[in-house]
Short mmCIF file of C-alpha atoms in Angstrom, two decimals:
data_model
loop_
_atom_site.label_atom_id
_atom_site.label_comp_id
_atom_site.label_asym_id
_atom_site.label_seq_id
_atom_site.Cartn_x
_atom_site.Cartn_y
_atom_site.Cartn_z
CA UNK H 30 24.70 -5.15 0.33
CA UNK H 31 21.37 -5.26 2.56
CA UNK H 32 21.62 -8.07 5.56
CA UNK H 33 18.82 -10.12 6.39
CA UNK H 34 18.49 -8.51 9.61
CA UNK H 35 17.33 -5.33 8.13
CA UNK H 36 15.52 -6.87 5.54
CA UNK H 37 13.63 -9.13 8.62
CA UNK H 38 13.01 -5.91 11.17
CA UNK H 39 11.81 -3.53 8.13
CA UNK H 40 9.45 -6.31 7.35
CA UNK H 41 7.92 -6.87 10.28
CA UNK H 42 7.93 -2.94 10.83
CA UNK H 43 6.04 -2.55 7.66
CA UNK H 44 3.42 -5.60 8.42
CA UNK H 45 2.65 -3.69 11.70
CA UNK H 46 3.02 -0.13 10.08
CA UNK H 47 0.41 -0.89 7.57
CA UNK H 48 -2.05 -2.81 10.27
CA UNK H 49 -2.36 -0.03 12.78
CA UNK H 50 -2.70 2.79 9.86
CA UNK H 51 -4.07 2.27 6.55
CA UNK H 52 -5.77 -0.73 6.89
CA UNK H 53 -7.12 0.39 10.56
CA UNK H 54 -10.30 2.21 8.74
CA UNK H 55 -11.60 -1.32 7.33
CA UNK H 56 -12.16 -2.96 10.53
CA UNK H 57 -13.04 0.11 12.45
CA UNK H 58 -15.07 2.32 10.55
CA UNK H 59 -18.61 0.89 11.08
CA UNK H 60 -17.50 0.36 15.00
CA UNK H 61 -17.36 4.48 14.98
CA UNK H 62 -19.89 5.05 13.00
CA UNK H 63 -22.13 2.76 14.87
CA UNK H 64 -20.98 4.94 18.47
CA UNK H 65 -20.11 8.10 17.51
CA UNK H 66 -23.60 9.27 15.24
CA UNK H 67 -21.35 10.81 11.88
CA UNK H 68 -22.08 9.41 9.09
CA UNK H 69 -20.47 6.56 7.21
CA UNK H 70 -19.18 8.75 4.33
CA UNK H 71 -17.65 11.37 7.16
CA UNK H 72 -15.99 8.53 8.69
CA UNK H 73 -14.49 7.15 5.24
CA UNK H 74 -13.82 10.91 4.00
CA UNK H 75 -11.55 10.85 7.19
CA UNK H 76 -8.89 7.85 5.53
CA UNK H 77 -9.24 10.26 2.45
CA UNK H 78 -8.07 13.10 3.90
CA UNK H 79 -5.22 10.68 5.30
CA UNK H 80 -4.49 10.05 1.84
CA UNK H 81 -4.56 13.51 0.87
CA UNK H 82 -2.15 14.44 3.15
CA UNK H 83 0.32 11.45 2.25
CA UNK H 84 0.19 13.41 -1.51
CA UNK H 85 0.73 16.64 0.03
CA UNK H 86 4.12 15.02 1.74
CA UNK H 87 4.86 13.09 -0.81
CA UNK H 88 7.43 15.06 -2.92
CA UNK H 89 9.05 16.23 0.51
CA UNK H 90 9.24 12.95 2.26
CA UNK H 91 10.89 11.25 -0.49
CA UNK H 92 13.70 14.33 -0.44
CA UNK H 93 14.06 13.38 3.46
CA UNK H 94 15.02 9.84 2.74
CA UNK H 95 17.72 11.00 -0.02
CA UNK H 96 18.83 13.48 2.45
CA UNK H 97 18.77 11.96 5.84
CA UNK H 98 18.21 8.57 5.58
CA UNK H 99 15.44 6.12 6.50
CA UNK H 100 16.25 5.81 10.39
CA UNK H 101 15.17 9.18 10.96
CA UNK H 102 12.31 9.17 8.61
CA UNK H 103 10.87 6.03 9.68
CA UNK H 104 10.97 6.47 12.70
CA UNK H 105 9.10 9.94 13.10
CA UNK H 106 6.53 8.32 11.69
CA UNK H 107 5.85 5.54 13.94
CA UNK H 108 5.72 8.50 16.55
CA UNK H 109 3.15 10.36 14.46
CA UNK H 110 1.38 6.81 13.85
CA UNK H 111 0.84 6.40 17.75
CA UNK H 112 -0.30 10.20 18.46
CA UNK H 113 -2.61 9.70 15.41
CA UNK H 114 -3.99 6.39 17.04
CA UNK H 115 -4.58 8.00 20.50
CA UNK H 116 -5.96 11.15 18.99
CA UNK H 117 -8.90 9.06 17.26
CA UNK H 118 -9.73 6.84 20.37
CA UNK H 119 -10.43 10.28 22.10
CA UNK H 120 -11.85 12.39 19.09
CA UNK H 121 -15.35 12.86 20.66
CA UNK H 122 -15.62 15.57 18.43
CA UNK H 123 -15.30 15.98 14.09
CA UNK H 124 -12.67 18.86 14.09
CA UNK H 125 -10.42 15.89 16.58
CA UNK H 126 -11.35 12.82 14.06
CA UNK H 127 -9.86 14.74 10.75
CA UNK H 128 -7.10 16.71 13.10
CA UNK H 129 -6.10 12.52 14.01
CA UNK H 130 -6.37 11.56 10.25
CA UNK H 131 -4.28 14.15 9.46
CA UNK H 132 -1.56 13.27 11.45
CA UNK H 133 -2.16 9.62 10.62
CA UNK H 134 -1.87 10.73 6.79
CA UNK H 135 1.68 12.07 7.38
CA UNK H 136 2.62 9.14 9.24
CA UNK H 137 1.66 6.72 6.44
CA UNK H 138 3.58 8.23 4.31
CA UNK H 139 6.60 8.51 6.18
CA UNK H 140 6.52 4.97 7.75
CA UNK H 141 4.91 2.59 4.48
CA UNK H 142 6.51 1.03 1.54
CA UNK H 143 7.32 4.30 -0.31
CA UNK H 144 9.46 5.46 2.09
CA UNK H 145 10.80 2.20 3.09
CA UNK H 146 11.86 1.39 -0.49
CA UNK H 147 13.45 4.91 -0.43
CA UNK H 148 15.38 3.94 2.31
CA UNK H 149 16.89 0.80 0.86
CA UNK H 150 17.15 2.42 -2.23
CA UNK H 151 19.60 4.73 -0.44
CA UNK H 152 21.62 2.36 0.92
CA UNK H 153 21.64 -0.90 -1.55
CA UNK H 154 20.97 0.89 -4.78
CA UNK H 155 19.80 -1.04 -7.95
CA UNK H 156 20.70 -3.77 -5.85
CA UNK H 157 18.16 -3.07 -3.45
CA UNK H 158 15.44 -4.48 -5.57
CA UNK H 159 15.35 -8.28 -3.97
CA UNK H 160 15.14 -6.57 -0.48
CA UNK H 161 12.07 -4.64 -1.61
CA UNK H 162 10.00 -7.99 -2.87
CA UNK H 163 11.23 -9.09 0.11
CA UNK H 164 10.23 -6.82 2.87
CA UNK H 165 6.45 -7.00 1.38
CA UNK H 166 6.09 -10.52 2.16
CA UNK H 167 5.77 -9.56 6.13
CA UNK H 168 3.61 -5.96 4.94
CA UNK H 169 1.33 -8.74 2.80
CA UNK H 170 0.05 -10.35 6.03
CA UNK H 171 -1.19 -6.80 7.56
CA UNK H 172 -4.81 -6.89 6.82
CA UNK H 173 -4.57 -11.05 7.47
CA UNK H 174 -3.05 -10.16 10.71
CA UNK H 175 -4.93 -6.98 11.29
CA UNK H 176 -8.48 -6.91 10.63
CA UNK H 177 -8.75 -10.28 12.49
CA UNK H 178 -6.73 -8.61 15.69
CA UNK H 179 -8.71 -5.52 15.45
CA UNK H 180 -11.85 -7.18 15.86
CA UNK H 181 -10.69 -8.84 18.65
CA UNK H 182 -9.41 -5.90 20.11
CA UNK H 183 -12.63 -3.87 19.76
CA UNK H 184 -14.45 -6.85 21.14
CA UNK H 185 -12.43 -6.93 24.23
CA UNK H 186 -11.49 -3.10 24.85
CA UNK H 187 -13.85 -1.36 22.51
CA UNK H 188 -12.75 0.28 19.77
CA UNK H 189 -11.38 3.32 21.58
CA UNK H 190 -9.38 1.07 23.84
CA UNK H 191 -8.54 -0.93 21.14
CA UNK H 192 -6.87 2.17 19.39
CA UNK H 193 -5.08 2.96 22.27
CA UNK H 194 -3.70 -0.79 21.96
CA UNK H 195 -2.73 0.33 18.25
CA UNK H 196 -0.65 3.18 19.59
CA UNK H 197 1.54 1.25 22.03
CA UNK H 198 2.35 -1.10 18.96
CA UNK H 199 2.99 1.65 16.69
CA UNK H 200 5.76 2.80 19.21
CA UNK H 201 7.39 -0.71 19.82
CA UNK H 202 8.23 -0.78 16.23
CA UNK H 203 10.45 2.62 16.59
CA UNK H 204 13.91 -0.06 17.70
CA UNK H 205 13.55 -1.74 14.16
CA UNK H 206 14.39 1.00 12.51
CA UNK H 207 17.93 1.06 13.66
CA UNK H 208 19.21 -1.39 11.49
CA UNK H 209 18.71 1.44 8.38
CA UNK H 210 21.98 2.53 9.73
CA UNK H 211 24.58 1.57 6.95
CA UNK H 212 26.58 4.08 5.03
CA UNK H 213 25.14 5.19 1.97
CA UNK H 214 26.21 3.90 -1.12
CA UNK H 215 29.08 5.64 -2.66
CA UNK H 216 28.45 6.71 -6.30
CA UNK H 217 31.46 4.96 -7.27
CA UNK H 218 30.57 1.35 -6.43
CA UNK H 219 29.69 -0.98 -8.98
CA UNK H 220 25.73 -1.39 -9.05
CA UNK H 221 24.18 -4.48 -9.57
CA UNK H 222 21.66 -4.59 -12.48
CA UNK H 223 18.83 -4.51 -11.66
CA UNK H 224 16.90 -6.19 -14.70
CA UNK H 225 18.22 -6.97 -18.48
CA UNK H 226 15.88 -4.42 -19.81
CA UNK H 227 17.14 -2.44 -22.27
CA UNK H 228 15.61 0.99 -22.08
CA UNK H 229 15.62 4.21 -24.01
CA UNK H 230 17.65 6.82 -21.60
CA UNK H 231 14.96 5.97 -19.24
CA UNK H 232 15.60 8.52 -16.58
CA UNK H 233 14.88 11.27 -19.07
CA UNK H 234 12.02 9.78 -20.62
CA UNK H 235 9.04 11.42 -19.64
CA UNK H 236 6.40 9.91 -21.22
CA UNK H 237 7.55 6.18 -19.28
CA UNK H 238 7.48 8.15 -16.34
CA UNK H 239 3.87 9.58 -16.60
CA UNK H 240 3.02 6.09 -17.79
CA UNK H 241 4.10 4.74 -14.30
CA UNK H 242 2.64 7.43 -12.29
CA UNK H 243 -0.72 6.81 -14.31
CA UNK H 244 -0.73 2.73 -13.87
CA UNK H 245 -0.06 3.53 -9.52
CA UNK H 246 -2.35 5.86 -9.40
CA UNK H 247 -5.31 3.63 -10.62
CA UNK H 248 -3.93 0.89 -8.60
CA UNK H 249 -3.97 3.29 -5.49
CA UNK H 250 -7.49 3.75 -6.15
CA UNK H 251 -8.41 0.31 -6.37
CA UNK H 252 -6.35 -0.59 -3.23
CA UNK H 253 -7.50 2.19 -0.82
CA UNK H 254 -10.91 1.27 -2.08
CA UNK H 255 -10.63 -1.93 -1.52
CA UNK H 256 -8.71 -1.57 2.23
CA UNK H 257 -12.09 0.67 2.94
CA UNK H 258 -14.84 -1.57 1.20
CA UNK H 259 -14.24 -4.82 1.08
CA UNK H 260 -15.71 -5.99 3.89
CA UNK H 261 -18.79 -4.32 3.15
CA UNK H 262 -18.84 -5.61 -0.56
CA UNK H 263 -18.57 -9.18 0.44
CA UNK H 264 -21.09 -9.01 3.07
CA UNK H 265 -23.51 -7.22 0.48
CA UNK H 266 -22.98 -10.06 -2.32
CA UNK H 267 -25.14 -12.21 0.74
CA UNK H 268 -22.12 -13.59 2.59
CA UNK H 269 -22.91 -12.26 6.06
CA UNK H 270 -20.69 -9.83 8.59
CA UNK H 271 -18.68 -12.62 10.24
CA UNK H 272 -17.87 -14.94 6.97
CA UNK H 273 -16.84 -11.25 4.74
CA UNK H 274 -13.96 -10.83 7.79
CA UNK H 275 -12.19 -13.24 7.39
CA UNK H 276 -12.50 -13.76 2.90
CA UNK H 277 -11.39 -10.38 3.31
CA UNK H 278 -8.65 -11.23 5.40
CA UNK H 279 -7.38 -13.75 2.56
CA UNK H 280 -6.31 -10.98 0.83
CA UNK H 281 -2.72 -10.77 2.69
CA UNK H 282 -2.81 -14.96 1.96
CA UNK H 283 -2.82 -13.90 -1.92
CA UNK H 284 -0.29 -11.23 -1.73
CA UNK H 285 2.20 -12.69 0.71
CA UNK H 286 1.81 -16.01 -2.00
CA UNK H 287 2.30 -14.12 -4.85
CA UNK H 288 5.39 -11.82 -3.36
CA UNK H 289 6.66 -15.37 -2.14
CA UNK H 290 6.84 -16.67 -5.83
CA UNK H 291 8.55 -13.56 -7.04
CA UNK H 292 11.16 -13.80 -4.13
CA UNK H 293 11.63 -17.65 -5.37
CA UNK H 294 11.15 -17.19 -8.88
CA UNK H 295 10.88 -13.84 -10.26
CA UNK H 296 14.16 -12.01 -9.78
CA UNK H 297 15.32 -12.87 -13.14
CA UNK H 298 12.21 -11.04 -15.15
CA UNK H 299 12.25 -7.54 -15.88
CA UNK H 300 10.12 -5.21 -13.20
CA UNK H 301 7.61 -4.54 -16.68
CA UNK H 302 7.36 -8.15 -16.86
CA UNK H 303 6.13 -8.56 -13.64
CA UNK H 304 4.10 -5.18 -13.77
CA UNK H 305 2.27 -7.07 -16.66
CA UNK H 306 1.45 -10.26 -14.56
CA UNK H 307 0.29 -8.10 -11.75
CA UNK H 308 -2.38 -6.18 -13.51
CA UNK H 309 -3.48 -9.23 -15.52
CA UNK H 310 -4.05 -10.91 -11.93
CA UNK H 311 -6.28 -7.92 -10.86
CA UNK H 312 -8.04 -7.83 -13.75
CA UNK H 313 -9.31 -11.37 -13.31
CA UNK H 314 -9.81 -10.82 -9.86
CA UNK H 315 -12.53 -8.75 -10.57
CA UNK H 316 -14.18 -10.55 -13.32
CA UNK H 317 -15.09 -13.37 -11.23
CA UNK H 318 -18.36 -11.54 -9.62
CA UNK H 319 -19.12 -10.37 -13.09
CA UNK H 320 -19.16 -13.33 -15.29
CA UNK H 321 -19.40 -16.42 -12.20
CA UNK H 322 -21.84 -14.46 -10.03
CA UNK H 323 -21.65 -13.82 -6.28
CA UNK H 324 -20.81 -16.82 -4.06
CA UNK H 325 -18.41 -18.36 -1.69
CA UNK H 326 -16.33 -19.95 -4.34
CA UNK H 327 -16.38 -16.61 -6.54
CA UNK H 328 -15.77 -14.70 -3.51
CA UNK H 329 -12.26 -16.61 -2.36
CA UNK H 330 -11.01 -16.34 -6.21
CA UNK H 331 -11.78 -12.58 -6.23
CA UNK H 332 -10.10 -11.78 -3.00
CA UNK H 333 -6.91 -14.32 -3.26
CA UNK H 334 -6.44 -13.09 -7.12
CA UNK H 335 -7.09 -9.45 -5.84
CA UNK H 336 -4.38 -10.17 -3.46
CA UNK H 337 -1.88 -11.23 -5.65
CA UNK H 338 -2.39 -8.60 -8.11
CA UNK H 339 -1.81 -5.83 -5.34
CA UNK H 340 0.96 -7.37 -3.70
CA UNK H 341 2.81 -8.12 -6.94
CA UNK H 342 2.05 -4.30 -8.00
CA UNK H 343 3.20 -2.84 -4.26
CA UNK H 344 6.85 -4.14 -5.62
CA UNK H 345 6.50 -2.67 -9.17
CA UNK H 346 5.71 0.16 -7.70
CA UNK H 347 8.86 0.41 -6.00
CA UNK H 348 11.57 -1.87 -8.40
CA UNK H 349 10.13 -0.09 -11.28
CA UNK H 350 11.90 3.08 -10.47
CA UNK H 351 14.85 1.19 -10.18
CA UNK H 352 15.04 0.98 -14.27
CA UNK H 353 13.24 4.16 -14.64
CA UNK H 354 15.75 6.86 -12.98
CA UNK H 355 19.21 6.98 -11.32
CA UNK H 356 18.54 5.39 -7.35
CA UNK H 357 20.39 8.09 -5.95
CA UNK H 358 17.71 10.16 -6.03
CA UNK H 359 15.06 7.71 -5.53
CA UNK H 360 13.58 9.11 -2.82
CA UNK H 361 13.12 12.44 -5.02
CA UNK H 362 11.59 10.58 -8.56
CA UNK H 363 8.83 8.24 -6.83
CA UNK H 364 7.94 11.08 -4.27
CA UNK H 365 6.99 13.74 -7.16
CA UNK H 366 5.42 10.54 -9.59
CA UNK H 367 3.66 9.31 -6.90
CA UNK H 368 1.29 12.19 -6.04
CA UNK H 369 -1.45 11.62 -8.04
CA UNK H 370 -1.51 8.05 -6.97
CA UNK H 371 -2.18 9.71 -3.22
CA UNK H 372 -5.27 11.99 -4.31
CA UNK H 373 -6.74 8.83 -6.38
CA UNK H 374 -6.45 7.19 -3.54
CA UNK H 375 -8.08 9.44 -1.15
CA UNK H 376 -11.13 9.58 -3.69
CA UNK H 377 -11.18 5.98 -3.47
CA UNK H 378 -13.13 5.08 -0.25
CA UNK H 379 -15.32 7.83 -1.26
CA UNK H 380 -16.59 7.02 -4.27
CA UNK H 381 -17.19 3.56 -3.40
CA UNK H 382 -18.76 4.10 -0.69
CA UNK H 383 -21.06 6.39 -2.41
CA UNK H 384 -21.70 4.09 -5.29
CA UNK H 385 -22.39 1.02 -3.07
CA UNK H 386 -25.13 3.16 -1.24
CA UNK H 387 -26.75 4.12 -4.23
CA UNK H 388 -26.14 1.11 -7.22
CA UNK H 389 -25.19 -1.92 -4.51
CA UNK H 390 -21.40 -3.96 -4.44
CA UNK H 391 -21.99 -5.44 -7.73
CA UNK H 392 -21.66 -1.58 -9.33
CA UNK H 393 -18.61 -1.42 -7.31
CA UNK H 394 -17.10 -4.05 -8.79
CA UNK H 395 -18.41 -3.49 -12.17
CA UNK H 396 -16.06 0.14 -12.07
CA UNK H 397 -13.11 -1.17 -10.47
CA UNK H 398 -13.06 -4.17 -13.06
CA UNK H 399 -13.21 -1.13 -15.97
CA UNK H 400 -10.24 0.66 -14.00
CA UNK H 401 -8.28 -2.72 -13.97
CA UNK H 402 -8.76 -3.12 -17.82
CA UNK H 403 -7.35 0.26 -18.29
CA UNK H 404 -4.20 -0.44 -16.00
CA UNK H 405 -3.61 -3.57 -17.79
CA UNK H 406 -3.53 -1.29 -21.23
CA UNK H 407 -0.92 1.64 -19.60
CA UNK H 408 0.56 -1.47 -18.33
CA UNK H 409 1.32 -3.14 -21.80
CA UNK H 410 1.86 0.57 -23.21
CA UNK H 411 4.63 1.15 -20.84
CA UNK H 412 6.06 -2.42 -21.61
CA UNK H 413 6.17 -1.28 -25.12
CA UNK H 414 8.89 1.50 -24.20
CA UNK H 415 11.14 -0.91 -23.30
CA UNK H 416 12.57 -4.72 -24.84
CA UNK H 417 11.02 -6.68 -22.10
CA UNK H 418 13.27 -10.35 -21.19
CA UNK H 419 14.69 -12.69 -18.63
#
């Protein structure tokens, strides 16, 4: 059984986890590319080679967690997220900017929801799977909370000091870690189910497996693309620098919402069923530039149903594996899966960024709308492996 005080603190460590790391390049990437004379696309190739990195670790770090546990895991991270913070507020040079990314890179994927799902995973088993929807209802509000704090930090400290701020936060989070301290579950105890689904051997089936790492690895592209571009794509649909903040910022409003309704509502569908809802959310998030045109309006509907897509998928992505392999070696299945989702996601702020410059945001949109029809297909594909019910 997970207590709500662990549930609570690896919440709130997430929501601040994800704010000072990989949703720090969104608000700060034009403020160092407007001081520091690299180009854009060097300063968004830096959050890719974060990304990178987190695929690199992933297979390993999700071994730690089985082996250690999450207090030790989690909590090296926050220690690699502040000396990755402090090394970019005094990279003056480009050898110090990717050195800091890639420290920030193993951080992320030691501190965020892969490795926090791990953890609770490790110590709640199938039973762990309310805790997970629940601990991404605080990680929701991180670009909500972030990008508007950031700006406000960089206004008042610069961005350099403002980084510095973003370490010393990073390292007050290390204390809520401690509550990842219960035994681990013996393999003996009764699990509780984790869904009705009814599923052929899953754990051995390989194809449902490559389906899953398929569907996150798209949705890692769209997200890290999004976390890098959205800003910029709503202020290039004609919605100016100031008003694209904070419609970007209701992003964390639509995921926290949607998370919130599967908390409420949701535990009693399958983790495909939900997976199916998700990527039919994003899909008609991004059909509402397409077919309404650009607009205020168009531009709420596409970042709240955005939001809800993603944050519905960020607990697929870790309940799913719940039905798909044993959890005692969680930490082990989602960490080799995952990889490709990593590299898709470091390609992510890249490619955007590259198309915007040369087609404009509406091509942007256009591609990631095409890569949300083809999620929603693996999506219903996987869903096909299994008898999906209440």
């Amino acid at each position: 059984m997970i207590s709500r005080r662990t549930v609570v603190c690896l919440g709130t460590a997430q929501l601040i986890a994800w704010g000072t790391s990989y949703y720090l390049i969104g608000v700060f990437g034009e403020h160092i590319a407007a001081t520091s004379g690299w180009s854009r696309g060097f300063i968004y190739g830096g959050f890719s080679v974060g990304l990178l990195v987190m695929g690199f670790a992933s297979a390993w770090a999700g071994g730690a967690v089985d082996r250690h546990g999450g207090l030790p895991v989690l909590a090296s991270g926050s220690l690699l997220n502040a000396a990755g913070c402090l090394a970019l507020a005094y990279a003056h040079h480009p050898a110090v900017y990717c050195l800091a990314w890639i420290v920030l890179g193993l951080s992320m994927r030691l501190t965020l929801y892969d490795a926090a799902f791990a953890a609770l995973a490790r110590i709640g088993g199938a039973g762990a799977r309310r805790a997970m929807a629940q601990i991404t209802l605080l990680g929701g509000l991180a670009s909500t909370t972030f990008w508007p704090l950031g700006n406000a930090l960089i206004a008042w400290l610069g961005w350099r000091g403002a980084l510095v701020a973003y370490a010393a936060i990073s390292l007050a989070v290390i204390p809520l870690y401690f509550t990842l301290v219960a035994p681990r579950r013996q393999a003996d105890e009764p699990a509780e189910a984790a869904t009705t689904t009814n599923a052929p051997a899953a754990d051995n089936d390989r194809a449902s497996g490559w389906l899953y790492a398929a569907i996150m690895a798209l949705v890692a592209f769209l997200n890290s693309g999004m976390s890098a571009h959205m800003i910029g794509i709503l202020a290039g649909l004609g919605l100016g620098a100031s008003t694209a903040v904070w419609l970007a910022s209701l992003r964390g409003i639509g995921q926290t919402a949607a998370r919130t309704c599967e908390v409420a509502f949701g535990m009693g569908f399958s983790p495909l069923t939900l997976n199916l809802v998700a990527t039919l959310l994003l899909t008609a998030g991004f059909m509402v530039v397409p077919v309404a045109g650009p607009g205020m309006t168009q531009a709420v509907l596409f970042v709240l149903a955005f939001g809800a897509g993603n944050g519905l998928m960020s607990i697929t992505r870790g309940t799913l594996p719940l039905i798909l392999a044993d959890p005692a070696r969680y930490g082990s299945f989602t960490g080799r899966l995952l990889v490709p989702s990593f590299i898709l996601a470091a390609a992510a702020p890249l490619v955007l960024g590259y198309l915007i410059e040369a087609q404009g945001p509406h091509a942007a949109v256009i591609l990631c709308l095409a890569l949300a029809l083809v999620i929603l297909i693996l999506a219903v594909a996987l869903g096909g492996r299994f008898r999906v019910g209440r």
